[in-house]
Short mmCIF file of C-alpha atoms in Angstrom, two decimals:
data_model
loop_
_atom_site.label_atom_id
_atom_site.label_comp_id
_atom_site.label_asym_id
_atom_site.label_seq_id
_atom_site.Cartn_x
_atom_site.Cartn_y
_atom_site.Cartn_z
CA MET D 1 -77.90 -231.94 -8.60
CA VAL D 2 -80.99 -233.36 -6.98
CA ASN D 3 -81.28 -230.19 -4.92
CA THR D 4 -81.12 -227.92 -7.94
CA THR D 5 -83.85 -229.88 -9.65
CA ARG D 6 -86.03 -229.69 -6.58
CA VAL D 7 -85.69 -225.93 -6.36
CA LEU D 8 -86.76 -225.32 -9.92
CA PHE D 9 -89.40 -227.86 -10.78
CA ASP D 10 -91.70 -230.54 -9.42
CA GLU D 11 -91.46 -234.21 -10.19
CA PRO D 12 -92.28 -234.24 -13.94
CA GLY D 13 -95.61 -235.72 -15.03
CA PRO D 14 -96.10 -238.01 -18.04
CA ARG D 15 -96.25 -235.18 -20.59
CA ALA D 16 -93.19 -233.43 -19.18
CA ARG D 17 -91.36 -236.75 -19.10
CA ARG D 18 -92.08 -237.23 -22.82
CA ARG D 19 -90.82 -233.74 -23.58
CA ILE D 20 -87.68 -234.32 -21.52
CA ALA D 21 -87.05 -237.59 -23.34
CA LEU D 22 -87.39 -235.84 -26.70
CA ALA D 23 -85.08 -232.99 -25.60
CA THR D 24 -82.58 -235.58 -24.34
CA VAL D 25 -82.42 -237.26 -27.72
CA VAL D 26 -82.08 -233.94 -29.58
CA ALA D 27 -79.42 -232.66 -27.16
CA ALA D 28 -77.48 -235.92 -27.38
CA VAL D 29 -77.49 -235.76 -31.18
CA VAL D 30 -76.33 -232.12 -31.16
CA VAL D 31 -73.56 -232.82 -28.64
CA LEU D 32 -72.33 -235.83 -30.58
CA ALA D 33 -72.42 -233.83 -33.83
CA VAL D 34 -70.33 -231.06 -32.29
CA LEU D 35 -67.85 -233.57 -30.88
CA PHE D 36 -67.61 -235.31 -34.25
CA TRP D 37 -67.10 -231.99 -36.02
CA ALA D 38 -64.29 -231.08 -33.60
CA TYR D 39 -62.75 -234.51 -34.08
CA ARG D 40 -62.89 -234.15 -37.86
CA GLY D 41 -61.21 -230.75 -37.66
CA LEU D 42 -58.42 -232.06 -35.43
CA ASP D 43 -58.00 -235.13 -37.57
CA ALA D 44 -57.80 -233.08 -40.78
CA SER D 45 -54.93 -231.04 -39.31
CA GLY D 46 -53.05 -234.28 -38.66
CA GLN D 47 -52.58 -233.46 -34.97
CA LEU D 48 -54.34 -236.62 -33.82
CA ALA D 49 -51.92 -238.98 -35.58
CA LEU D 50 -50.72 -241.58 -33.09
CA ALA D 51 -47.11 -240.91 -34.03
CA ARG D 52 -47.48 -237.39 -32.67
CA TRP D 53 -48.63 -238.61 -29.25
CA LYS D 54 -46.46 -241.69 -28.81
CA PRO D 55 -43.28 -239.79 -27.83
CA PHE D 56 -44.98 -238.79 -24.58
CA TRP D 57 -45.22 -242.41 -23.50
CA GLN D 58 -41.50 -242.99 -23.93
CA GLN D 59 -39.50 -243.36 -20.79
CA TRP D 60 -37.40 -240.23 -21.18
CA ALA D 61 -40.45 -238.05 -21.79
CA VAL D 62 -42.25 -239.49 -18.78
CA ALA D 63 -39.15 -238.94 -16.63
CA PHE D 64 -38.96 -235.39 -17.96
CA LEU D 65 -42.58 -234.71 -17.04
CA LEU D 66 -42.21 -236.35 -13.63
CA GLN D 67 -39.31 -234.04 -12.94
CA GLY D 68 -41.58 -231.14 -13.85
CA LEU D 69 -44.30 -232.48 -11.58
CA TRP D 70 -41.78 -232.66 -8.75
CA GLY D 71 -40.87 -229.01 -9.35
CA THR D 72 -44.56 -228.05 -9.34
CA LEU D 73 -45.17 -229.91 -6.07
CA LEU D 74 -42.07 -228.34 -4.51
CA VAL D 75 -43.18 -224.80 -5.37
CA THR D 76 -46.76 -225.49 -4.27
CA LEU D 77 -45.75 -227.07 -0.97
CA ALA D 78 -43.17 -224.41 -0.14
CA SER D 79 -45.69 -221.65 -0.85
CA ALA D 80 -48.40 -223.42 1.14
CA LEU D 81 -46.12 -224.03 4.12
CA VAL D 82 -45.33 -220.32 4.41
CA ALA D 83 -48.52 -218.71 3.07
CA PHE D 84 -51.01 -220.61 5.24
CA PRO D 85 -49.49 -219.67 8.64
CA ALA D 86 -48.65 -216.15 7.40
CA GLY D 87 -52.20 -215.68 6.15
CA THR D 88 -53.62 -216.87 9.47
CA LEU D 89 -51.43 -214.39 11.37
CA LEU D 90 -52.51 -211.57 9.04
CA ALA D 91 -56.16 -212.50 9.57
CA VAL D 92 -55.77 -212.45 13.35
CA GLY D 93 -53.94 -209.12 13.10
CA ARG D 94 -56.72 -207.63 11.00
CA ALA D 95 -59.48 -208.99 13.21
CA GLY D 96 -57.72 -207.86 16.38
CA ARG D 97 -58.10 -204.69 18.37
CA ARG D 98 -54.56 -203.30 18.30
CA ARG D 99 -54.86 -200.34 15.94
CA PRO D 100 -51.45 -199.94 14.22
CA LEU D 101 -51.19 -203.71 13.75
CA ARG D 102 -54.70 -203.85 12.32
CA TRP D 103 -53.94 -201.04 9.87
CA VAL D 104 -50.72 -202.64 8.70
CA CYS D 105 -52.39 -206.02 8.19
CA THR D 106 -55.37 -204.48 6.42
CA ALA D 107 -53.14 -202.46 4.09
CA TYR D 108 -50.98 -205.48 3.31
CA ILE D 109 -53.99 -207.68 2.59
CA GLU D 110 -55.80 -205.14 0.43
CA VAL D 111 -52.72 -204.31 -1.66
CA PHE D 112 -51.37 -207.81 -2.23
CA ARG D 113 -54.82 -209.20 -2.89
CA SER D 114 -55.20 -206.79 -5.80
CA VAL D 115 -51.83 -207.24 -7.51
CA PRO D 116 -51.33 -209.84 -10.25
CA THR D 117 -48.85 -212.58 -9.38
CA LEU D 118 -47.07 -212.18 -12.70
CA LEU D 119 -46.41 -208.49 -12.01
CA LEU D 120 -44.81 -209.37 -8.68
CA VAL D 121 -42.79 -212.12 -10.34
CA TYR D 122 -41.52 -209.52 -12.82
CA VAL D 123 -40.55 -207.29 -9.90
CA PHE D 124 -38.39 -210.08 -8.44
CA LEU D 125 -37.11 -210.99 -11.90
CA PHE D 126 -36.29 -207.59 -13.42
CA ALA D 127 -36.46 -204.84 -10.80
CA LEU D 128 -35.09 -206.18 -7.52
CA PRO D 129 -31.80 -207.57 -8.89
CA GLY D 130 -31.04 -203.93 -9.85
CA VAL D 131 -31.17 -202.92 -6.19
CA GLY D 132 -29.10 -205.88 -5.03
CA LEU D 133 -31.79 -208.45 -4.21
CA ASN D 134 -31.08 -211.37 -6.51
CA LEU D 135 -32.79 -214.52 -5.27
CA SER D 136 -32.45 -217.97 -6.78
CA ILE D 137 -34.92 -218.83 -9.53
CA PHE D 138 -36.92 -221.02 -7.17
CA TRP D 139 -37.49 -218.15 -4.74
CA LYS D 140 -38.07 -215.62 -7.53
CA LEU D 141 -41.09 -217.77 -8.31
CA THR D 142 -42.09 -218.81 -4.81
CA VAL D 143 -41.76 -215.53 -2.87
CA PRO D 144 -44.26 -213.62 -5.06
CA ILE D 145 -46.69 -216.55 -4.80
CA ILE D 146 -46.31 -216.50 -1.01
CA LEU D 147 -46.70 -212.72 -0.73
CA ILE D 148 -49.93 -212.70 -2.72
CA ASN D 149 -51.50 -215.87 -1.40
CA SER D 150 -50.89 -214.90 2.25
CA ALA D 151 -53.22 -211.97 1.62
CA VAL D 152 -55.85 -214.17 -0.04
CA ILE D 153 -55.62 -216.81 2.70
CA ALA D 154 -55.88 -214.08 5.33
CA GLU D 155 -59.25 -213.05 3.90
CA ILE D 156 -60.44 -216.65 3.88
CA VAL D 157 -59.46 -217.19 7.53
CA ARG D 158 -60.96 -213.83 8.48
CA ALA D 159 -64.25 -214.88 6.90
CA GLY D 160 -64.10 -217.97 9.12
CA ILE D 161 -63.46 -215.83 12.19
CA LYS D 162 -66.39 -213.57 11.29
CA ALA D 163 -68.67 -216.54 10.71
CA LEU D 164 -67.98 -217.82 14.19
CA ASP D 165 -70.61 -217.15 16.82
CA ARG D 166 -69.56 -214.23 19.05
CA GLY D 167 -70.65 -216.21 22.07
CA GLN D 168 -67.55 -218.36 21.65
CA THR D 169 -65.23 -215.41 22.27
CA GLU D 170 -67.44 -214.03 25.01
CA ALA D 171 -67.56 -217.39 26.79
CA ALA D 172 -63.79 -217.83 26.60
CA LEU D 173 -63.18 -214.36 27.97
CA ALA D 174 -65.79 -214.91 30.69
CA LEU D 175 -63.90 -218.04 31.71
CA GLY D 176 -60.92 -215.80 32.34
CA MET D 177 -58.87 -216.78 29.32
CA THR D 178 -56.51 -214.12 28.02
CA THR D 179 -57.17 -212.60 24.59
CA GLY D 180 -54.25 -214.55 23.17
CA ALA D 181 -55.45 -217.84 24.58
CA THR D 182 -58.98 -217.11 23.34
CA VAL D 183 -57.73 -216.58 19.81
CA ARG D 184 -55.36 -219.54 19.85
CA ARG D 185 -57.48 -222.11 21.63
CA VAL D 186 -61.08 -221.14 20.93
CA VAL D 187 -61.46 -218.88 17.90
CA LEU D 188 -58.82 -220.13 15.47
CA PRO D 189 -59.41 -223.89 15.80
CA GLN D 190 -63.10 -223.45 15.02
CA ALA D 191 -62.67 -220.72 12.42
CA VAL D 192 -60.03 -222.65 10.49
CA ARG D 193 -62.15 -225.80 10.59
CA LEU D 194 -65.01 -223.85 9.02
CA VAL D 195 -62.89 -222.73 6.09
CA ILE D 196 -60.85 -225.89 5.49
CA PRO D 197 -62.67 -226.62 2.20
CA THR D 198 -61.93 -223.10 0.93
CA LEU D 199 -58.31 -223.51 1.99
CA VAL D 200 -58.06 -226.74 0.00
CA THR D 201 -59.47 -224.85 -2.99
CA GLN D 202 -56.76 -222.28 -2.41
CA LEU D 203 -54.20 -225.07 -2.86
CA VAL D 204 -55.51 -225.32 -6.42
CA ALA D 205 -54.83 -221.60 -6.85
CA LEU D 206 -51.29 -222.09 -5.52
CA LEU D 207 -50.74 -224.94 -7.94
CA LYS D 208 -51.99 -222.79 -10.81
CA ASP D 209 -49.69 -219.96 -9.74
CA SER D 210 -46.73 -222.31 -9.91
CA THR D 211 -47.21 -222.44 -13.71
CA LEU D 212 -45.43 -219.07 -13.71
CA GLY D 213 -42.27 -221.16 -13.59
CA TYR D 214 -42.75 -220.96 -17.35
CA VAL D 215 -41.92 -217.26 -17.11
CA VAL D 216 -38.93 -217.49 -14.75
CA SER D 217 -37.60 -220.71 -16.34
CA TYR D 218 -37.91 -222.82 -13.20
CA PRO D 219 -38.29 -226.45 -14.34
CA GLU D 220 -41.82 -227.12 -13.11
CA LEU D 221 -44.45 -228.85 -15.22
CA MET D 222 -45.23 -225.95 -17.54
CA LYS D 223 -41.60 -225.11 -18.25
CA GLN D 224 -40.83 -228.78 -18.79
CA ALA D 225 -43.72 -228.98 -21.25
CA ASN D 226 -42.21 -226.05 -23.09
CA ASN D 227 -38.81 -227.74 -23.21
CA LEU D 228 -40.46 -230.93 -24.36
CA ALA D 229 -42.30 -229.00 -27.07
CA ASN D 230 -39.04 -227.47 -28.23
CA ASN D 231 -37.25 -230.82 -28.32
CA THR D 232 -39.96 -232.80 -30.07
CA LYS D 233 -41.57 -230.02 -32.13
CA LEU D 234 -44.88 -231.35 -30.82
CA LEU D 235 -46.11 -228.20 -29.13
CA PHE D 236 -49.85 -228.87 -29.34
CA GLN D 237 -49.50 -232.35 -27.91
CA ALA D 238 -47.07 -231.35 -25.16
CA PHE D 239 -49.39 -228.67 -23.79
CA VAL D 240 -52.49 -230.84 -24.12
CA VAL D 241 -50.71 -233.51 -22.07
CA VAL D 242 -49.65 -231.17 -19.25
CA SER D 243 -53.03 -229.44 -19.23
CA ALA D 244 -54.59 -232.85 -18.72
CA ILE D 245 -52.20 -233.53 -15.84
CA TYR D 246 -53.08 -230.21 -14.20
CA ILE D 247 -56.81 -230.84 -14.68
CA VAL D 248 -56.57 -234.29 -13.06
CA ILE D 249 -54.63 -233.03 -10.02
CA ASN D 250 -56.82 -229.97 -9.53
CA PHE D 251 -59.97 -232.01 -10.06
CA ALA D 252 -58.89 -234.36 -7.28
CA LEU D 253 -58.20 -231.41 -4.96
CA THR D 254 -61.55 -229.77 -5.82
CA ARG D 255 -63.33 -233.06 -5.11
CA LEU D 256 -61.51 -233.31 -1.79
CA ALA D 257 -62.72 -229.80 -0.94
CA THR D 258 -66.33 -230.69 -1.79
CA TRP D 259 -66.11 -233.88 0.25
CA LEU D 260 -64.68 -232.03 3.24
CA GLU D 261 -67.41 -229.43 2.96
CA THR D 262 -70.17 -232.04 3.07
CA ARG D 263 -68.47 -233.76 5.98
CA ILE D 264 -67.99 -230.60 7.99
CA ARG D 265 -71.60 -229.58 7.34
CA GLN D 266 -72.83 -232.95 8.53
CA ARG D 267 -70.68 -232.96 11.64
CA THR D 268 -71.49 -229.45 12.72
CA GLY D 269 -75.18 -230.12 12.06
CA ALA D 270 -77.17 -226.92 12.25
CA ARG D 271 -75.57 -223.97 10.51
CA PRO D 272 -75.64 -220.60 12.22
CA GLY D 273 -78.91 -218.99 11.19
CA GLY D 274 -79.93 -221.92 9.03
CA ALA D 275 -82.04 -225.01 9.32
CA PRO D 276 -80.38 -228.34 10.16
CA VAL D 277 -78.89 -229.76 7.01
CA ALA D 278 -80.57 -232.85 5.68
CA GLY D 279 -78.86 -234.87 3.02
CA GLY D 280 -76.18 -232.89 1.32
CA PRO D 281 -74.85 -229.43 0.70
CA VAL D 282 -77.97 -227.29 0.56
CA ALA D 283 -76.90 -223.69 0.72
CA THR D 284 -79.10 -221.52 2.87
CA ALA D 285 -79.41 -217.91 1.85
CA VAL D 286 -77.86 -216.64 5.07
CA ASP D 287 -74.99 -219.10 5.15
CA PRO D 288 -71.86 -217.03 5.71
CA VAL D 289 -69.47 -219.87 5.05
CA HIS D 290 -71.00 -220.76 1.73
CA ASP D 291 -70.52 -217.22 0.49
CA LEU D 292 -66.80 -217.48 1.06
CA PRO D 293 -64.69 -216.85 -1.97
CA THR D 294 -64.27 -220.54 -2.77
CA THR D 295 -63.65 -219.49 -6.29
CA VAL D 296 -61.72 -216.30 -5.83
CA ALA D 297 -59.05 -216.51 -8.45
CA PRO D 298 -59.84 -217.84 -11.88
CA HIS D 299 -56.19 -217.78 -12.85
CA MET J 1 -37.50 -190.42 -13.73
CA ILE J 2 -40.10 -187.90 -14.82
CA THR J 3 -38.80 -187.86 -18.37
CA VAL J 4 -38.96 -191.64 -18.53
CA LEU J 5 -42.63 -191.38 -17.62
CA GLN J 6 -43.26 -188.62 -20.12
CA ASP J 7 -41.56 -190.48 -22.93
CA ASN J 8 -43.39 -193.72 -22.29
CA LEU J 9 -46.76 -192.50 -21.17
CA GLY J 10 -48.23 -193.54 -24.52
CA ALA J 11 -47.10 -197.16 -24.19
CA LEU J 12 -48.29 -197.40 -20.58
CA TRP J 13 -51.65 -195.81 -21.39
CA GLN J 14 -52.03 -198.24 -24.27
CA GLY J 15 -51.36 -201.04 -21.78
CA VAL J 16 -53.98 -199.74 -19.34
CA LEU J 17 -56.57 -199.49 -22.12
CA THR J 18 -55.79 -203.01 -23.35
CA THR J 19 -56.06 -204.39 -19.82
CA LEU J 20 -59.40 -202.63 -19.34
CA ALA J 21 -60.70 -203.83 -22.71
CA ILE J 22 -59.64 -207.44 -22.10
CA THR J 23 -61.11 -207.35 -18.58
CA ALA J 24 -64.44 -205.86 -19.64
CA LEU J 25 -64.94 -208.13 -22.66
CA ALA J 26 -63.80 -211.28 -20.87
CA PHE J 27 -65.91 -210.55 -17.79
CA LEU J 28 -69.09 -209.87 -19.77
CA SER J 29 -68.67 -212.94 -21.95
CA SER J 30 -67.84 -215.10 -18.95
CA VAL J 31 -71.04 -214.02 -17.17
CA LEU J 32 -73.14 -214.77 -20.27
CA LEU J 33 -71.42 -218.07 -20.99
CA GLY J 34 -71.41 -218.97 -17.30
CA THR J 35 -75.17 -218.37 -17.03
CA LEU J 36 -75.73 -220.54 -20.11
CA VAL J 37 -73.64 -223.36 -18.64
CA ALA J 38 -75.47 -222.96 -15.32
CA VAL J 39 -78.80 -223.31 -17.15
CA PHE J 40 -77.38 -226.47 -18.75
CA ARG J 41 -76.41 -227.77 -15.32
CA VAL J 42 -79.82 -227.20 -13.71
CA SER J 43 -81.83 -228.36 -16.73
CA PRO J 44 -83.64 -231.72 -16.53
CA ILE J 45 -81.92 -232.92 -19.72
CA PRO J 46 -79.08 -235.36 -18.92
CA PRO J 47 -76.79 -234.71 -21.94
CA LEU J 48 -76.85 -230.96 -21.27
CA ARG J 49 -76.09 -231.53 -17.58
CA LEU J 50 -73.16 -233.69 -18.57
CA VAL J 51 -71.84 -231.05 -20.96
CA GLY J 52 -72.17 -228.42 -18.23
CA ALA J 53 -70.43 -230.55 -15.62
CA VAL J 54 -67.57 -231.50 -17.96
CA TYR J 55 -67.15 -227.88 -19.02
CA VAL J 56 -66.91 -226.67 -15.43
CA GLU J 57 -64.49 -229.38 -14.33
CA ILE J 58 -62.16 -228.77 -17.28
CA PHE J 59 -62.07 -224.99 -17.23
CA ARG J 60 -62.15 -224.58 -13.46
CA ASN J 61 -59.13 -226.81 -13.13
CA ILE J 62 -56.94 -225.86 -16.08
CA PRO J 63 -54.36 -223.20 -15.24
CA LEU J 64 -55.08 -220.02 -17.21
CA LEU J 65 -51.49 -219.90 -18.44
CA ALA J 66 -51.81 -223.41 -19.91
CA LEU J 67 -54.97 -222.41 -21.76
CA LEU J 68 -53.38 -219.17 -23.00
CA ILE J 69 -50.41 -221.07 -24.40
CA LEU J 70 -52.67 -223.69 -25.97
CA VAL J 71 -54.81 -221.05 -27.65
CA ALA J 72 -51.90 -218.80 -28.64
CA TYR J 73 -49.39 -221.40 -29.86
CA GLY J 74 -51.30 -224.70 -30.02
CA LEU J 75 -54.40 -223.77 -31.97
CA PRO J 76 -52.48 -222.35 -34.95
CA GLU J 77 -51.07 -225.86 -35.43
CA VAL J 78 -54.64 -227.11 -35.74
CA GLY J 79 -55.37 -224.37 -38.24
CA ILE J 80 -57.08 -221.83 -35.97
CA SER J 81 -55.13 -218.60 -35.73
CA LEU J 82 -56.57 -215.87 -33.50
CA SER J 83 -55.20 -212.42 -32.81
CA LEU J 84 -53.34 -212.01 -29.53
CA PHE J 85 -56.12 -209.83 -28.13
CA THR J 86 -58.78 -212.40 -29.03
CA THR J 87 -56.60 -215.13 -27.52
CA ALA J 88 -56.46 -213.29 -24.20
CA VAL J 89 -60.19 -212.51 -24.11
CA LEU J 90 -61.21 -216.01 -25.18
CA SER J 91 -58.99 -217.84 -22.68
CA LEU J 92 -59.97 -215.61 -19.79
CA ALA J 93 -63.66 -215.84 -20.67
CA LEU J 94 -63.57 -219.64 -20.96
CA VAL J 95 -61.88 -220.05 -17.57
CA SER J 96 -63.95 -217.43 -15.74
CA ALA J 97 -67.20 -218.78 -17.18
CA ALA J 98 -66.64 -221.98 -15.21
CA PHE J 99 -66.43 -219.93 -12.00
CA ALA J 100 -69.36 -217.73 -13.06
CA CYS J 101 -71.43 -220.87 -13.71
CA GLU J 102 -70.78 -222.15 -10.21
CA THR J 103 -71.68 -218.73 -8.80
CA VAL J 104 -74.98 -218.64 -10.66
CA ARG J 105 -75.73 -222.21 -9.65
CA ALA J 106 -74.95 -221.53 -5.99
CA GLY J 107 -77.12 -218.42 -6.22
CA ILE J 108 -80.07 -220.41 -7.59
CA ASN J 109 -79.50 -223.11 -4.98
CA GLY J 110 -79.42 -220.46 -2.28
CA VAL J 111 -82.99 -219.37 -2.94
CA PRO J 112 -85.22 -221.18 -0.43
CA VAL J 113 -87.20 -224.03 -1.99
CA GLY J 114 -90.43 -222.49 -0.69
CA GLN J 115 -90.04 -219.57 -3.09
CA ALA J 116 -90.08 -221.82 -6.14
CA GLU J 117 -92.89 -223.89 -4.69
CA ALA J 118 -94.93 -220.77 -4.02
CA ALA J 119 -94.30 -219.53 -7.56
CA ARG J 120 -95.48 -222.85 -8.99
CA ALA J 121 -98.47 -222.93 -6.67
CA LEU J 122 -99.45 -219.51 -8.03
CA GLY J 123 -99.41 -221.03 -11.51
CA LEU J 124 -96.27 -219.36 -12.84
CA THR J 125 -94.59 -221.27 -15.63
CA PHE J 126 -90.99 -222.49 -15.35
CA THR J 127 -89.63 -219.48 -17.26
CA GLN J 128 -91.78 -217.05 -15.31
CA SER J 129 -90.78 -218.42 -11.93
CA LEU J 130 -87.14 -218.44 -12.97
CA ALA J 131 -87.18 -214.90 -14.37
CA ARG J 132 -89.53 -213.26 -11.85
CA VAL J 133 -88.94 -215.12 -8.61
CA ILE J 134 -85.75 -217.17 -8.52
CA LEU J 135 -83.20 -215.12 -10.47
CA PRO J 136 -83.94 -211.71 -8.89
CA GLN J 137 -83.36 -213.25 -5.47
CA ALA J 138 -80.38 -215.29 -6.62
CA LEU J 139 -78.80 -212.15 -8.07
CA ARG J 140 -78.49 -210.62 -4.61
CA THR J 141 -76.31 -213.36 -3.22
CA MET J 142 -74.32 -213.44 -6.47
CA VAL J 143 -73.04 -209.86 -6.41
CA GLN J 144 -70.07 -210.44 -4.12
CA PRO J 145 -68.84 -213.61 -5.84
CA LEU J 146 -69.25 -211.91 -9.22
CA VAL J 147 -67.13 -209.01 -7.99
CA ASN J 148 -64.48 -211.55 -6.99
CA ILE J 149 -64.64 -213.01 -10.49
CA PHE J 150 -64.30 -209.54 -11.98
CA ILE J 151 -61.19 -208.85 -9.91
CA GLY J 152 -59.88 -212.31 -10.82
CA VAL J 153 -60.37 -211.50 -14.51
CA ALA J 154 -58.57 -208.16 -14.14
CA LEU J 155 -55.61 -209.78 -12.35
CA GLY J 156 -55.69 -212.81 -14.64
CA SER J 157 -55.46 -210.59 -17.70
CA SER J 158 -51.87 -209.86 -16.68
CA LEU J 159 -51.00 -213.46 -17.55
CA ALA J 160 -51.59 -212.53 -21.18
CA ALA J 161 -48.22 -210.76 -20.94
CA ALA J 162 -46.64 -214.22 -20.90
CA VAL J 163 -47.88 -214.74 -24.47
CA SER J 164 -46.85 -211.20 -25.49
CA VAL J 165 -50.24 -209.48 -25.41
CA GLY J 166 -49.49 -205.76 -25.03
CA GLU J 167 -51.45 -205.18 -21.85
CA LEU J 168 -50.34 -203.32 -18.73
CA THR J 169 -47.95 -205.87 -17.21
CA TYR J 170 -46.31 -206.45 -20.59
CA GLN J 171 -45.87 -202.74 -21.32
CA ALA J 172 -44.48 -202.10 -17.83
CA GLN J 173 -41.94 -204.86 -18.32
CA GLN J 174 -40.97 -203.69 -21.81
CA VAL J 175 -40.60 -200.03 -20.86
CA GLY J 176 -38.84 -200.97 -17.63
CA ASN J 177 -36.39 -203.04 -19.63
CA ARG J 178 -35.64 -200.19 -22.02
CA THR J 179 -35.29 -197.44 -19.46
CA ALA J 180 -33.89 -199.11 -16.32
CA GLU J 181 -36.76 -197.64 -14.29
CA ALA J 182 -38.34 -201.05 -13.76
CA MET J 183 -39.27 -200.51 -10.11
CA LEU J 184 -41.14 -197.28 -10.85
CA LEU J 185 -43.06 -198.78 -13.75
CA PHE J 186 -44.03 -201.93 -11.85
CA GLY J 187 -45.10 -199.74 -8.95
CA ILE J 188 -47.35 -197.66 -11.17
CA SER J 189 -48.86 -200.74 -12.79
CA ALA J 190 -49.50 -202.32 -9.39
CA LEU J 191 -51.29 -199.12 -8.40
CA VAL J 192 -53.47 -199.32 -11.53
CA TYR J 193 -54.44 -202.91 -10.70
CA VAL J 194 -55.25 -201.96 -7.10
CA VAL J 195 -57.43 -199.10 -8.38
CA ILE J 196 -59.25 -201.44 -10.81
CA ALA J 197 -59.85 -203.91 -7.98
CA LEU J 198 -61.05 -201.17 -5.62
CA LEU J 199 -63.39 -199.73 -8.27
CA GLY J 200 -64.77 -203.19 -8.96
CA GLY J 201 -65.30 -203.80 -5.25
CA GLY J 202 -66.90 -200.38 -4.76
CA LEU J 203 -69.27 -200.89 -7.66
CA GLY J 204 -70.18 -204.27 -6.18
CA SER J 205 -71.04 -202.73 -2.80
CA VAL J 206 -73.23 -200.09 -4.46
CA LEU J 207 -74.98 -202.76 -6.50
CA GLU J 208 -75.47 -204.92 -3.43
CA ARG J 209 -77.10 -202.04 -1.56
CA ARG J 210 -79.32 -201.27 -4.54
CA LEU J 211 -80.46 -204.87 -4.82
CA ALA J 212 -80.97 -205.35 -1.09
CA VAL J 213 -84.51 -205.97 0.10
CA ARG J 214 -85.89 -203.05 2.05
CA ARG J 215 -88.15 -204.25 4.79
#
C-alpha cells in the first residue's frame, strides 16, 4: 500500500490533506449508504431473518458441512500430491534438450492448459464409461483436476527454471555433474523455491476446482451445501455459508503465499536484474518471478 | 458420425457463439471494473481503499461455481432474477475483475518510482502523470497477465454449463447425451477452447510487440 502511494504522489501538503479528508468523509457516507441500501433490500426479502440462519449452527448441519469440508480437503490433497510432482516432471521435460520428450511435454501442457476442467470432468462422467473406463466418483472428479493442473503447474515451474541464472547450470556442468544431477540438485531446488508462492496460489485453484464435486455428486463442500439447501429449503443461506467458508480458507492460503513471497524476496536479497529489495514487495519492471501467472485461473 | 455432426451443427454453433459472447462481455467488463477497483486501491482515500481491498479478497477467493449458483439460484430468493446469460457474464466479470485489479495494481507498482517523480518534477498533475507516464508503461507489463485472465475467462465460462447456460460445454454434453457420440463432441469442444486460448495468446504477443519500447 505504502509503495503504491509513493509511486503515484508525494507526501500530501496541507491543502491536499484537507481535500483528502473531505473525500474520505464523502466516500464513507456513500459506502455506508450503499451498504444500508443492500441491507434494506435483503431485509425486505426476509432472507436475513435469524430463523433462516440458525439451522446452520445446529449440530447435524455443522457435522454435515464438516463432512463436506473433509471431502474438499481429500480431493484437493489427492490432486496436489499427484499434480505437483507430475507438473515438475513435465516442466523438466519441456525445458530439456531431448527432442521427442520435449515435444510430447509441450503438446500436453499446451492442450491441457487450454481445456476447461468441467469439460474434462464431463468426458470422464459421460464419454469414457461408454468405452469401458468407469472410475469411481472420487476419481472422476480428481483425475480431470490432476490432468489439467499438472499442465498449469508445469508452466509455473518452467517459469522458475527460466528465471534462474544460467550460470547455475553452467557451474554445475563445469564441476562435472551429469545433466540429471544438475537438474535434480542445482536447478530444481532453486527454481521451485522461487515459485513456491505461486504454487501455494495454485493450491487455491485446486481447491476451487474441487467444487466441481457439485457436478459429479461427490460429497465435498459444494455438493453438501446443495444437499443442505434441499433438506432445509434455505438455498440462499446454505450457499452464502459455504461461500464464506471457501473465502476464509482461500484467503488464508493467499495470505500464506504473500507472506512466503516477502520472505523469499528478503532472504534472496537482490533480485536478478533488480535493485536490492528494501522493505517489502516492490516489484521491479524486469522481475521475471513477479510476472509469473500468480493469478492464472479466475475460476 | 458425420450425420450426427450435421444434425447438431446448429446447437454446437450456438454454443460456440454463446461462449464467445460471454467471454468477450465478461472480459471487457472485468478489465473496466478491475481498473476502477485498482484506482480505489491506490487512491489516498481510506474508505475507497478498504472497499477495494475487501472486494478483491472476496471475489479472488470465492469459487466461481459458488458465485454462479448464488447468482442463479440464490438471488431470485432475494427478489433479483437475472437471465441465465446475464448470470454467467456477471459472475465471471465479478470474479475476473478481482484478478484484473491485482494485475493493474502490479503494473502500476512495476513502474519505477523515478518515472512518477520525474513527471511530478516536470509539473504534470496527478491525472496527467497517471495517463501520460505511468499507465502507458504499466500497460506493457500487464499484457501477459491480462491474456492469462482472458484465457481464464474463456475456460471459466464453461462452468456456466453447471447452471444450465447454453454455452459450448453445455451443448456438447446435451448433444452427446442425445446421440451417443459424446467423445466426438467433447473432442470438438476441447479443440474450440484450445483455439480460443491460442488466439488470445497470439493476440497478446502481437500487442506486446506493438507496445514494446523501441530503443
